[in-house]
Amino acid sequence: HGLAKLHLSMGEVEEARSVLQRGLAMFGTGTGDDTHNNNRYAKRNENVAFLAHTLAMIELNCNNNAIKAKEALQQGLWHCRNSPQLLLAMGLCESRMGNEDGARDMFERSLTADQSHAQAWQAFGVMEMQAGNFWTAKTLFECGLKNSPTHGALWTAYGTLESWKGNMSEARLLFAAGIEKCPQHIPLYQAWACLELRSGHVITAKRLIGEALTKDK
């Protein structure tokens, strides 16, 4: 995995992909449920999940290949079937493929495995928001923030939801609260600045961008 990360840092995506594929091939597809009760196998399974998740994200985000990403995740889930990271990634694949019901199932399983998994709350809520299910998205963002109040992406998504609904005052309050909790999360400043720019408040937008630039060092 370290070698793959090195390749990625150098922009060598295909080399990283090849390394991860070779790493996963070493583990096969497991030898039965009894392996999950052994500490040595548990550590091995954790390593497989790490490899599978990284490979899947390369396939999904760099190669735009959700099918290949799912194949990698399925191998990881064979070894670590309750991994919240793998289940979340599978949900992202299903969402990318337009299978919202499948995505919901995976997101719910991820959150069942780990209710504090902020990225799962955020991804689930964003999918529902994009589908026009604003009330469900609001509930998901609120649950996520209750469990992870310092997760900047959740505050950003929740504020964006309210701006989509036309609740500009509420959106501003959410962005401000998010910045108070997560002052280094640059997308919060960007999202708030975009809202102000659309509202014609150019000076406020410039101030927010200026604040973001002081954090992004």
Short mmCIF file of C-alpha atoms in Angstrom, two decimals:
data_model
loop_
_atom_site.label_atom_id
_atom_site.label_comp_id
_atom_site.label_asym_id
_atom_site.label_seq_id
_atom_site.Cartn_x
_atom_site.Cartn_y
_atom_site.Cartn_z
CA HIS A 1 0.00 0.00 0.00
CA GLY A 2 2.89 2.35 0.76
CA LEU A 3 4.34 1.79 -2.69
CA ALA A 4 0.96 2.50 -4.29
CA LYS A 5 0.67 5.75 -2.33
CA LEU A 6 4.12 6.75 -3.56
CA HIS A 7 3.05 6.16 -7.17
CA LEU A 8 -0.12 8.19 -6.57
CA SER A 9 1.85 11.08 -5.09
CA MET A 10 3.86 11.14 -8.34
CA GLY A 11 0.73 11.03 -10.49
CA GLU A 12 1.43 7.48 -11.62
CA VAL A 13 -2.12 6.17 -11.36
CA GLU A 14 -1.73 3.05 -13.48
CA GLU A 15 1.40 2.00 -11.61
CA ALA A 16 -0.44 2.41 -8.30
CA ARG A 17 -3.37 0.43 -9.66
CA SER A 18 -1.06 -2.42 -10.72
CA VAL A 19 0.63 -2.55 -7.32
CA LEU A 20 -2.70 -2.72 -5.49
CA GLN A 21 -4.02 -5.41 -7.82
CA ARG A 22 -0.94 -7.54 -7.14
CA GLY A 23 -1.36 -6.99 -3.42
CA LEU A 24 -4.99 -8.06 -3.44
CA ALA A 25 -4.18 -11.12 -5.56
CA MET A 26 -1.94 -12.38 -2.76
CA PHE A 27 -4.91 -12.75 -0.42
CA GLY A 28 -7.34 -14.66 -2.62
CA THR A 29 -10.97 -14.78 -1.49
CA GLY A 30 -10.71 -16.12 2.05
CA THR A 31 -10.94 -19.57 3.61
CA GLY A 32 -14.20 -19.44 5.55
CA ASP A 33 -15.93 -17.65 8.38
CA ASP A 34 -13.75 -19.17 11.08
CA THR A 35 -10.86 -16.98 9.97
CA HIS A 36 -12.69 -13.92 11.30
CA ASN A 37 -12.18 -15.16 14.87
CA ASN A 38 -8.40 -15.33 14.65
CA ASN A 39 -6.33 -12.25 15.49
CA ARG A 40 -3.81 -12.95 12.76
CA TYR A 41 -6.52 -13.24 10.16
CA ALA A 42 -8.26 -10.17 11.54
CA LYS A 43 -5.12 -8.13 10.91
CA ARG A 44 -4.80 -9.65 7.45
CA ASN A 45 -8.41 -8.82 6.70
CA GLU A 46 -7.84 -5.24 7.79
CA ASN A 47 -4.94 -5.01 5.35
CA VAL A 48 -7.05 -6.45 2.54
CA ALA A 49 -9.78 -3.88 3.26
CA PHE A 50 -7.19 -1.10 3.05
CA LEU A 51 -5.90 -2.35 -0.31
CA ALA A 52 -9.39 -2.94 -1.70
CA HIS A 53 -10.65 0.49 -0.68
CA THR A 54 -7.69 2.31 -2.22
CA LEU A 55 -7.93 0.35 -5.47
CA ALA A 56 -11.69 0.92 -5.65
CA MET A 57 -11.28 4.68 -5.23
CA ILE A 58 -8.73 4.71 -8.05
CA GLU A 59 -11.14 2.82 -10.30
CA LEU A 60 -14.07 5.03 -9.33
CA ASN A 61 -12.48 8.47 -9.25
CA CYS A 62 -9.54 8.21 -11.65
CA ASN A 63 -10.81 5.69 -14.19
CA ASN A 64 -14.57 6.37 -13.74
CA ASN A 65 -15.14 2.62 -13.69
CA ALA A 66 -17.71 1.76 -11.03
CA ILE A 67 -17.87 -1.89 -12.14
CA LYS A 68 -14.15 -2.45 -11.56
CA ALA A 69 -14.41 -0.56 -8.29
CA LYS A 70 -17.20 -2.89 -7.13
CA GLU A 71 -15.09 -5.93 -8.00
CA ALA A 72 -12.28 -4.70 -5.75
CA LEU A 73 -14.73 -3.89 -2.95
CA GLN A 74 -16.40 -7.28 -3.18
CA GLN A 75 -13.03 -8.94 -2.62
CA GLY A 76 -12.41 -6.69 0.36
CA LEU A 77 -15.85 -7.37 1.81
CA TRP A 78 -15.22 -11.11 1.54
CA HIS A 79 -12.46 -10.66 4.10
CA CYS A 80 -13.95 -7.79 6.11
CA ARG A 81 -17.69 -7.91 5.54
CA ASN A 82 -18.61 -5.25 8.11
CA SER A 83 -16.01 -2.66 7.14
CA PRO A 84 -17.80 0.73 7.21
CA GLN A 85 -15.27 2.15 4.74
CA LEU A 86 -15.83 -0.63 2.20
CA LEU A 87 -19.61 -0.50 2.60
CA LEU A 88 -19.55 3.27 2.12
CA ALA A 89 -17.42 2.90 -0.99
CA MET A 90 -19.83 0.27 -2.34
CA GLY A 91 -22.65 2.75 -1.77
CA LEU A 92 -20.76 5.37 -3.75
CA CYS A 93 -20.37 2.88 -6.60
CA GLU A 94 -24.07 2.05 -6.60
CA SER A 95 -24.91 5.75 -6.56
CA ARG A 96 -22.53 6.42 -9.46
CA MET A 97 -24.28 3.66 -11.42
CA GLY A 98 -27.71 5.19 -10.74
CA ASN A 99 -28.83 2.45 -8.35
CA GLU A 100 -30.17 4.58 -5.50
CA ASP A 101 -31.84 1.69 -3.67
CA GLY A 102 -28.61 -0.29 -3.71
CA ALA A 103 -26.70 2.77 -2.53
CA ARG A 104 -29.13 3.33 0.34
CA ASP A 105 -28.70 -0.26 1.46
CA MET A 106 -24.90 0.07 1.48
CA PHE A 107 -24.93 3.43 3.27
CA GLU A 108 -27.29 2.04 5.92
CA ARG A 109 -25.05 -1.00 6.43
CA SER A 110 -22.02 1.27 6.75
CA LEU A 111 -23.76 3.33 9.43
CA THR A 112 -24.96 0.22 11.23
CA ALA A 113 -21.32 -0.86 11.43
CA ASP A 114 -20.19 2.56 12.67
CA GLN A 115 -22.68 5.29 13.58
CA SER A 116 -19.85 7.81 13.96
CA HIS A 117 -18.75 7.38 10.34
CA ALA A 118 -19.21 11.00 9.25
CA GLN A 119 -18.37 10.37 5.60
CA ALA A 120 -21.21 7.86 5.34
CA TRP A 121 -23.74 10.33 6.77
CA GLN A 122 -22.45 12.99 4.39
CA ALA A 123 -22.45 10.80 1.26
CA PHE A 124 -25.89 9.40 2.07
CA GLY A 125 -27.28 12.88 2.64
CA VAL A 126 -25.75 14.30 -0.53
CA MET A 127 -27.27 11.50 -2.60
CA GLU A 128 -30.72 12.17 -1.12
CA MET A 129 -30.25 15.92 -1.64
CA GLN A 130 -29.38 15.42 -5.29
CA ALA A 131 -32.42 13.16 -5.65
CA GLY A 132 -34.64 15.96 -4.32
CA ASN A 133 -35.35 14.20 -1.03
CA PHE A 134 -34.56 17.28 1.03
CA TRP A 135 -36.23 16.22 4.27
CA THR A 136 -34.36 12.91 4.31
CA ALA A 137 -31.09 14.69 3.50
CA LYS A 138 -31.67 17.17 6.34
CA THR A 139 -32.25 14.33 8.79
CA LEU A 140 -29.09 12.54 7.66
CA PHE A 141 -26.94 15.67 7.97
CA GLU A 142 -28.32 16.39 11.45
CA CYS A 143 -27.66 12.82 12.59
CA GLY A 144 -24.17 13.00 11.17
CA LEU A 145 -23.38 16.25 12.94
CA LYS A 146 -24.75 14.90 16.21
CA ASN A 147 -22.21 12.08 15.98
CA SER A 148 -19.38 14.10 14.37
CA PRO A 149 -19.81 17.83 15.10
CA THR A 150 -16.36 18.74 13.76
CA HIS A 151 -16.76 17.23 10.29
CA GLY A 152 -16.50 20.13 7.86
CA ALA A 153 -17.97 18.36 4.84
CA LEU A 154 -21.19 17.68 6.77
CA TRP A 155 -21.57 21.37 7.66
CA THR A 156 -20.85 22.31 4.04
CA ALA A 157 -23.42 19.88 2.69
CA TYR A 158 -26.08 20.92 5.22
CA GLY A 159 -25.57 24.62 4.45
CA THR A 160 -25.69 23.89 0.73
CA LEU A 161 -28.96 22.00 1.19
CA GLU A 162 -30.56 24.99 2.88
CA SER A 163 -29.31 27.31 0.13
CA TRP A 164 -30.83 24.98 -2.48
CA LYS A 165 -34.13 25.26 -0.61
CA GLY A 166 -33.86 29.05 -0.67
CA ASN A 167 -33.32 29.32 3.07
CA MET A 168 -30.39 31.71 2.80
CA SER A 169 -30.44 32.89 6.41
CA GLU A 170 -30.42 29.31 7.67
CA ALA A 171 -27.63 28.43 5.23
CA ARG A 172 -25.53 31.34 6.53
CA LEU A 173 -26.06 30.20 10.12
CA LEU A 174 -24.94 26.68 9.22
CA PHE A 175 -21.85 27.87 7.36
CA ALA A 176 -20.94 30.13 10.30
CA ALA A 177 -21.44 27.31 12.80
CA GLY A 178 -19.36 25.01 10.62
CA ILE A 179 -16.50 27.50 10.45
CA GLU A 180 -16.62 27.89 14.22
CA LYS A 181 -16.30 24.12 14.65
CA CYS A 182 -13.96 23.51 11.68
CA PRO A 183 -12.03 26.74 10.98
CA GLN A 184 -9.53 25.00 8.68
CA HIS A 185 -12.15 23.48 6.35
CA ILE A 186 -11.72 25.63 3.22
CA PRO A 187 -14.82 24.36 1.31
CA LEU A 188 -17.02 25.93 4.01
CA TYR A 189 -15.68 29.39 3.18
CA GLN A 190 -15.99 28.67 -0.54
CA ALA A 191 -19.60 27.49 -0.29
CA TRP A 192 -20.59 30.49 1.82
CA ALA A 193 -18.78 32.88 -0.53
CA CYS A 194 -20.62 31.40 -3.52
CA LEU A 195 -23.94 31.92 -1.73
CA GLU A 196 -23.08 35.57 -1.07
CA LEU A 197 -21.90 36.09 -4.63
CA ARG A 198 -25.16 34.69 -6.01
CA SER A 199 -27.01 37.02 -3.64
CA GLY A 200 -25.08 40.02 -4.94
CA HIS A 201 -23.06 40.51 -1.74
CA VAL A 202 -19.69 40.84 -3.43
CA ILE A 203 -17.87 42.45 -0.50
CA THR A 204 -18.93 39.67 1.89
CA ALA A 205 -17.90 37.04 -0.66
CA LYS A 206 -14.46 38.66 -1.03
CA ARG A 207 -14.05 38.76 2.75
CA LEU A 208 -14.82 35.05 3.03
CA ILE A 209 -12.39 34.16 0.25
CA GLY A 210 -9.77 36.29 1.97
CA GLU A 211 -10.34 34.42 5.22
CA ALA A 212 -10.05 31.11 3.39
CA LEU A 213 -6.73 32.16 1.87
CA THR A 214 -5.31 32.86 5.33
CA LYS A 215 -6.21 29.29 6.36
CA ASP A 216 -4.94 27.60 3.18
CA LYS A 217 -1.22 27.79 3.90
#
